[in-house]
């Protein structure tokens, strides 16, 4: 077995690998390398975009661009700036990003019924040659946040609470959505695991839009478990710990 090469952490490479899988492909947001032309191209198609460091994590360095009637809003976790022209916005972006490798990702509207952004973390574990889901948890942020991870103030909530209280899914919808999250995460883990041969776990970050369509944002190859540990109900965290011990 070979170790994970640093390039496998690259978000653009993740997109290229996952989008080739026919089952996963419809669940991957459009993604391009950061270039002025690509920003312009994607803003002509989507109402908002995310710019992410290609090898970053924990929400660091993320920028959101919203296309509005008067121009553009450029948002970071701490600031929001308005630009009346595309060229002025790009000047600021180039100053901010410099030569660092970034990707541009289609913005996905994943909101609770009260308008708060949320995402889902699915933790998978490889037991010999089989990937299994250890746990699934939701993370909800305040409506003014552009990222939902716990480091940026996102609050972990049980996945069933996301589906029932926050999305108000019908009883008949809950199980299919839950099972599809599991199957997509296992398939995504298989795809990445073919290259990341020493990898024992994956953290899949996903969203659910208003049509209950699941979107996979990215995959963390060294996921932590704190988001599960802080839940009041500890059974999922305990399950993950037991499975990870078996995977060693």
Coordinates of N, CA and C in Angstrom, one line a residue, residues 50-212:
X50 N -19.0 29.8 -4.1 CA -18.0 29.8 -3.0 C -16.7 29.6 -3.6
X51 N -15.7 30.4 -3.1 CA -14.3 30.2 -3.4 C -13.6 29.6 -2.2
X52 N -12.9 28.5 -2.5 CA -12.3 27.8 -1.4 C -10.8 27.5 -1.7
X53 N -9.9 27.6 -0.6 CA -8.6 27.1 -0.8 C -8.6 25.7 -1.3
X54 N -7.8 25.4 -2.3 CA -7.9 24.0 -2.8 C -7.5 22.9 -1.8
X55 N -6.6 23.3 -0.9 CA -6.2 22.3 0.1 C -6.5 22.6 1.5
X56 N -7.5 23.5 1.7 CA -7.8 24.0 3.0 C -8.8 23.2 3.7
X57 N -9.1 23.6 5.0 CA -10.1 22.9 5.8 C -10.6 23.7 6.9
X58 N -11.7 23.3 7.6 CA -12.3 23.9 8.7 C -12.8 25.3 8.3
X59 N -13.1 25.5 7.1 CA -13.7 26.8 6.7 C -12.8 27.9 6.5
X60 N -11.5 27.7 6.7 CA -10.5 28.8 6.6 C -10.4 29.3 5.2
X61 N -10.4 30.6 5.0 CA -10.2 31.2 3.7 C -11.3 31.1 2.7
X62 N -12.5 30.7 3.2 CA -13.7 30.6 2.3 C -14.2 32.0 2.0
X63 N -14.6 32.2 0.7 CA -15.2 33.5 0.3 C -16.5 33.1 -0.5
X64 N -17.5 33.9 -0.2 CA -18.8 33.7 -0.9 C -19.1 35.0 -1.8
X65 N -19.5 34.8 -3.0 CA -19.9 35.9 -3.9 C -21.3 35.7 -4.3
X66 N -22.1 36.7 -4.0 CA -23.5 36.8 -4.3 C -23.7 37.8 -5.4
X67 N -24.4 37.4 -6.5 CA -24.8 38.3 -7.6 C -26.1 38.9 -7.2
X68 N -26.1 40.2 -7.1 CA -27.4 40.9 -6.8 C -27.6 41.9 -7.9
X69 N -28.8 42.6 -7.8 CA -29.3 43.5 -8.9 C -28.3 44.7 -9.0
X70 N -27.8 45.2 -7.9 CA -26.9 46.4 -8.0 C -25.5 46.0 -8.2
X71 N -25.1 44.8 -8.2 CA -23.7 44.4 -8.4 C -23.3 43.1 -7.7
X72 N -22.4 43.1 -6.8 CA -21.9 41.8 -6.2 C -21.6 42.1 -4.7
X73 N -21.9 41.0 -3.9 CA -21.5 41.0 -2.5 C -20.4 40.0 -2.3
X74 N -19.3 40.4 -1.8 CA -18.2 39.5 -1.5 C -18.2 39.3 0.0
X75 N -18.4 38.1 0.5 CA -18.6 37.8 1.9 C -17.5 36.8 2.4
X76 N -16.9 37.2 3.5 CA -16.0 36.3 4.2 C -16.7 36.0 5.6
X77 N -16.1 35.1 6.4 CA -16.7 34.8 7.7 C -16.9 36.0 8.6
X78 N -16.1 37.1 8.3 CA -16.1 38.3 9.2 C -16.5 39.5 8.6
X79 N -16.6 39.6 7.2 CA -16.9 40.9 6.6 C -17.8 40.6 5.3
X80 N -18.5 41.7 5.0 CA -19.2 41.7 3.7 C -18.9 43.0 3.0
X81 N -18.6 42.9 1.7 CA -18.3 44.1 0.9 C -19.1 44.1 -0.3
X82 N -19.5 45.3 -0.7 CA -20.3 45.5 -2.0 C -19.5 46.1 -3.1
X83 N -19.6 45.5 -4.3 CA -18.9 46.0 -5.5 C -19.9 46.2 -6.5
X84 N -19.9 47.4 -7.1 CA -20.9 47.7 -8.2 C -20.4 47.2 -9.5
X85 N -19.2 46.8 -9.7 CA -18.7 46.3 -11.0 C -17.9 45.0 -10.7
X86 N -17.9 44.1 -11.7 CA -17.2 42.9 -11.7 C -15.7 43.1 -11.6
X87 N -15.2 44.1 -12.3 CA -13.7 44.3 -12.3 C -13.2 44.8 -11.0
X88 N -14.0 45.6 -10.3 CA -13.6 46.1 -9.0 C -13.5 44.9 -8.0
X89 N -14.5 44.1 -8.1 CA -14.5 42.9 -7.2 C -13.4 42.0 -7.5
X90 N -13.0 41.8 -8.7 CA -11.9 40.9 -9.1 C -10.6 41.4 -8.6
X91 N -10.4 42.8 -8.7 CA -9.2 43.4 -8.2 C -9.0 43.1 -6.7
X92 N -10.1 43.2 -5.9 CA -10.0 42.8 -4.5 C -9.7 41.3 -4.3
X93 N -10.3 40.5 -5.1 CA -10.1 39.1 -5.0 C -8.7 38.7 -5.3
X94 N -8.1 39.3 -6.3 CA -6.7 39.0 -6.7 C -5.8 39.4 -5.6
X95 N -6.1 40.6 -5.0 CA -5.2 41.0 -3.8 C -5.3 40.1 -2.7
X96 N -6.5 39.6 -2.4 CA -6.8 38.7 -1.3 C -6.2 37.3 -1.5
X97 N -6.4 36.7 -2.7 CA -6.0 35.4 -2.9 C -4.6 35.2 -3.3
X98 N -4.1 36.2 -4.1 CA -2.7 36.1 -4.6 C -2.5 34.9 -5.5
X99 N -1.4 34.2 -5.2 CA -1.1 33.0 -6.0 C -1.5 31.7 -5.4
X100 N -2.3 31.8 -4.3 CA -2.7 30.6 -3.7 C -3.7 29.8 -4.5
X101 N -3.6 28.5 -4.6 CA -4.6 27.7 -5.4 C -6.0 27.7 -4.8
X102 N -7.0 28.2 -5.5 CA -8.4 28.2 -5.1 C -9.2 27.5 -6.1
X103 N -10.4 27.0 -5.6 CA -11.4 26.5 -6.5 C -12.7 27.4 -6.5
X104 N -13.5 27.4 -7.5 CA -14.8 28.0 -7.5 C -15.8 26.9 -7.5
X105 N -16.8 27.0 -6.6 CA -17.8 26.0 -6.5 C -19.2 26.6 -6.6
X106 N -20.1 26.0 -7.3 CA -21.5 26.4 -7.4 C -22.1 26.5 -6.0
X107 N -22.8 27.6 -5.7 CA -23.4 27.7 -4.4 C -24.7 26.9 -4.4
X108 N -24.8 26.2 -3.3 CA -26.0 25.4 -3.1 C -26.8 26.0 -1.9
X109 N -28.1 26.2 -2.1 CA -29.0 26.7 -1.1 C -29.5 25.5 -0.2
X110 N -28.8 25.4 1.0 CA -29.1 24.4 1.9 C -29.5 25.1 3.2
X111 N -30.9 25.3 3.4 CA -31.4 26.1 4.5 C -32.5 25.4 5.3
X112 N -32.5 25.7 6.6 CA -33.6 25.2 7.4 C -34.9 26.0 7.0
X113 N -36.0 25.6 7.5 CA -37.3 26.3 7.2 C -37.3 27.8 7.7
X114 N -36.4 28.1 8.6 CA -36.3 29.4 9.1 C -35.2 30.2 8.5
X115 N -34.5 29.7 7.5 CA -33.5 30.4 6.7 C -32.1 30.3 7.2
X116 N -31.8 29.4 8.1 CA -30.5 29.2 8.6 C -29.7 28.2 7.8
X117 N -28.5 28.5 7.4 CA -27.7 27.5 6.6 C -27.3 26.3 7.4
X118 N -27.3 25.1 6.8 CA -26.9 23.9 7.5 C -26.2 23.0 6.5
X119 N -25.4 22.1 7.1 CA -24.8 21.1 6.3 C -24.8 19.8 7.1
X120 N -24.4 18.7 6.5 CA -24.4 17.4 7.1 C -22.9 16.9 7.0
X121 N -22.5 16.3 8.1 CA -21.2 15.5 8.1 C -21.5 14.0 8.3
X122 N -21.1 13.3 7.3 CA -21.2 11.8 7.3 C -19.8 11.2 7.6
X123 N -19.6 10.5 8.6 CA -18.3 9.9 9.0 C -18.3 8.4 8.5
X124 N -17.4 8.1 7.6 CA -17.3 6.7 7.2 C -16.0 6.1 7.6
X125 N -16.0 4.8 7.7 CA -14.8 4.0 8.2 C -14.6 2.8 7.4
X126 N -13.4 2.5 7.1 CA -13.0 1.3 6.3 C -12.7 0.2 7.2
X127 N -13.5 -0.9 7.1 CA -13.2 -2.1 7.8 C -12.8 -3.1 6.8
X128 N -11.4 -3.4 6.8 CA -10.8 -4.2 5.7 C -11.1 -3.6 4.4
X129 N -11.9 -4.2 3.5 CA -12.2 -3.6 2.2 C -13.6 -3.1 2.1
X130 N -14.3 -2.9 3.2 CA -15.7 -2.5 3.2 C -15.8 -1.1 3.9
X131 N -16.5 -0.2 3.3 CA -16.7 1.1 3.9 C -18.1 1.1 4.6
X132 N -18.2 1.6 5.8 CA -19.4 1.6 6.6 C -19.6 3.1 7.1
X133 N -20.9 3.4 7.3 CA -21.2 4.7 7.9 C -21.1 4.6 9.4
X134 N -20.3 5.4 10.0 CA -20.2 5.4 11.5 C -21.2 6.4 12.1
X135 N -21.4 7.5 11.5 CA -22.4 8.5 12.1 C -22.7 9.6 11.1
X136 N -23.9 10.2 11.3 CA -24.3 11.3 10.5 C -24.8 12.4 11.4
X137 N -24.4 13.6 11.2 CA -24.8 14.7 12.1 C -25.0 16.0 11.3
X138 N -26.0 16.8 11.7 CA -26.2 18.1 11.0 C -25.5 19.2 11.8
X139 N -25.2 20.3 11.1 CA -24.6 21.5 11.7 C -25.3 22.7 11.2
X140 N -25.9 23.5 12.1 CA -26.7 24.7 11.7 C -25.9 25.9 12.2
X141 N -25.9 26.9 11.3 CA -25.3 28.2 11.6 C -26.3 29.3 11.6
X142 N -26.0 30.5 12.1 CA -26.9 31.6 12.0 C -27.0 32.1 10.6
X143 N -28.1 32.8 10.3 CA -28.4 33.1 8.9 C -27.3 34.0 8.3
X144 N -26.5 34.7 9.1 CA -25.5 35.6 8.5 C -24.2 35.0 8.3
X145 N -24.1 33.7 8.6 CA -22.8 33.0 8.4 C -22.7 32.4 7.0
X146 N -21.5 32.3 6.5 CA -21.3 31.7 5.2 C -20.7 30.2 5.3
X147 N -20.3 29.9 6.5 CA -19.9 28.5 6.8 C -20.6 27.9 8.0
X148 N -20.7 26.6 8.1 CA -21.5 26.0 9.1 C -20.7 25.1 10.1
X149 N -19.3 25.1 9.8 CA -18.6 24.1 10.7 C -18.5 24.6 12.1
X150 N -18.2 23.7 13.0 CA -18.3 24.0 14.5 C -17.3 25.1 14.9
X151 N -16.1 25.1 14.1 CA -15.1 26.1 14.4 C -15.6 27.5 14.2
X152 N -16.6 27.7 13.3 CA -17.1 29.0 13.0 C -18.5 29.2 13.6
X153 N -18.8 28.5 14.6 CA -20.1 28.7 15.3 C -21.3 27.9 15.0
X154 N -21.1 26.9 14.1 CA -22.1 26.0 13.7 C -22.5 25.1 14.9
X155 N -23.8 24.8 15.1 CA -24.3 24.0 16.2 C -24.6 22.6 15.7
X156 N -24.0 21.6 16.3 CA -24.3 20.2 15.9 C -25.7 19.8 16.4
X157 N -26.5 19.2 15.5 CA -27.8 18.7 15.8 C -28.0 17.3 15.2
X158 N -28.8 16.4 15.9 CA -29.0 15.1 15.3 C -29.6 15.2 13.9
X159 N -29.2 14.2 13.1 CA -29.7 14.2 11.7 C -31.2 14.1 11.6
X160 N -31.8 13.4 12.5 CA -33.3 13.2 12.5 C -34.0 14.5 12.8
X161 N -33.3 15.4 13.6 CA -33.9 16.7 13.9 C -33.8 17.6 12.7
X162 N -32.7 17.4 11.9 CA -32.6 18.2 10.6 C -33.8 17.8 9.7
X163 N -34.1 16.5 9.6 CA -35.1 16.0 8.6 C -36.5 16.4 9.1
X164 N -36.7 16.3 10.4 CA -38.1 16.5 10.9 C -38.4 18.0 11.2
X165 N -37.7 18.5 12.2 CA -37.9 19.9 12.6 C -37.5 20.9 11.6
X166 N -36.3 20.8 11.1 CA -35.7 21.9 10.3 C -36.1 21.8 8.8
X167 N -36.3 20.6 8.3 CA -36.7 20.5 6.9 C -38.2 20.1 6.8
X168 N -38.8 19.7 7.9 CA -40.2 19.2 7.9 C -40.5 18.2 6.8
X169 N -39.6 17.2 6.7 CA -39.9 16.2 5.7 C -41.1 15.4 6.1
X170 N -41.8 14.9 5.1 CA -42.9 14.0 5.4 C -42.3 12.7 5.9
X171 N -43.1 11.9 6.7 CA -42.7 10.7 7.2 C -42.1 9.8 6.1
X172 N -42.8 9.7 5.0 CA -42.4 8.9 3.8 C -41.1 9.3 3.2
X173 N -40.7 10.6 3.4 CA -39.5 11.1 2.8 C -38.2 10.8 3.6
X174 N -38.4 10.7 4.9 CA -37.2 10.7 5.8 C -36.3 9.5 5.6
X175 N -36.8 8.3 5.5 CA -36.0 7.1 5.3 C -35.3 7.2 4.0
X176 N -35.9 7.5 2.8 CA -35.2 7.5 1.6 C -34.1 8.5 1.5
X177 N -34.3 9.7 2.1 CA -33.2 10.7 2.2 C -32.1 10.2 3.0
X178 N -32.4 9.7 4.2 CA -31.4 9.2 5.1 C -30.6 8.1 4.4
X179 N -31.2 7.1 3.8 CA -30.6 6.0 3.1 C -29.7 6.5 2.0
X180 N -30.2 7.5 1.2 CA -29.4 8.0 0.1 C -28.1 8.7 0.6
X181 N -28.2 9.4 1.7 CA -27.0 10.0 2.3 C -26.0 8.9 2.6
X182 N -26.4 7.8 3.1 CA -25.5 6.7 3.5 C -24.9 6.1 2.2
X183 N -25.7 5.8 1.2 CA -25.2 5.1 0.0 C -24.3 6.0 -0.8
X184 N -24.6 7.3 -0.9 CA -23.7 8.3 -1.6 C -22.4 8.4 -0.8
X185 N -22.4 8.4 0.5 CA -21.2 8.6 1.3 C -20.3 7.4 1.1
X186 N -20.9 6.2 1.1 CA -20.1 5.0 1.0 C -19.5 4.9 -0.4
X187 N -20.3 5.3 -1.4 CA -19.7 5.3 -2.8 C -18.6 6.3 -3.0
X188 N -18.8 7.5 -2.4 CA -17.7 8.5 -2.4 C -16.5 8.1 -1.7
X189 N -16.7 7.4 -0.6 CA -15.5 6.8 0.2 C -14.8 5.8 -0.7
X190 N -15.5 5.0 -1.4 CA -14.9 4.0 -2.2 C -14.0 4.6 -3.3
X191 N -14.6 5.7 -3.9 CA -13.9 6.4 -5.0 C -12.6 6.9 -4.5
X192 N -12.6 7.7 -3.4 CA -11.4 8.3 -2.8 C -10.5 7.2 -2.3
X193 N -11.1 6.1 -1.7 CA -10.3 5.1 -1.1 C -9.5 4.3 -2.0
X194 N -9.8 4.3 -3.3 CA -9.0 3.6 -4.3 C -7.7 4.2 -4.5
X195 N -7.6 5.5 -4.2 CA -6.3 6.2 -4.3 C -5.7 6.4 -2.9
X196 N -6.5 6.7 -2.0 CA -6.1 6.9 -0.6 C -6.0 5.6 0.1
X197 N -5.1 4.7 -0.3 CA -5.1 3.3 0.0 C -4.9 3.1 1.5
X198 N -4.2 4.0 2.2 CA -4.0 3.8 3.7 C -5.1 4.5 4.5
X199 N -6.0 5.1 3.8 CA -7.1 5.8 4.6 C -8.0 4.9 5.3
X200 N -8.4 5.2 6.5 CA -9.3 4.4 7.3 C -10.6 5.1 7.5
X201 N -10.7 6.4 7.2 CA -11.9 7.1 7.5 C -12.1 8.3 6.6
X202 N -13.3 8.7 6.4 CA -13.6 9.9 5.6 C -14.7 10.7 6.2
X203 N -14.6 12.0 6.1 CA -15.7 12.9 6.5 C -16.3 13.6 5.3
X204 N -17.5 13.2 5.0 CA -18.2 13.8 3.8 C -19.0 14.9 4.3
X205 N -18.8 16.1 3.7 CA -19.6 17.3 4.0 C -20.7 17.4 2.9
X206 N -21.9 17.5 3.2 CA -23.0 17.5 2.2 C -24.1 18.5 2.6
X207 N -24.9 18.9 1.7 CA -26.1 19.7 1.9 C -27.3 19.1 1.3
X208 N -28.5 19.6 1.7 CA -29.8 19.2 1.1 C -30.5 20.4 0.7
X209 N -30.9 20.5 -0.6 CA -31.6 21.7 -1.0 C -33.2 21.5 -0.8
X210 N -33.9 22.5 -1.2 CA -35.4 22.5 -1.0 C -36.1 21.4 -1.6
X211 N -35.5 20.8 -2.6 CA -36.1 19.6 -3.3 C -35.7 18.3 -2.7
X212 N -35.0 18.4 -1.5 CA -34.4 17.2 -0.8 C -33.4 16.5 -1.7

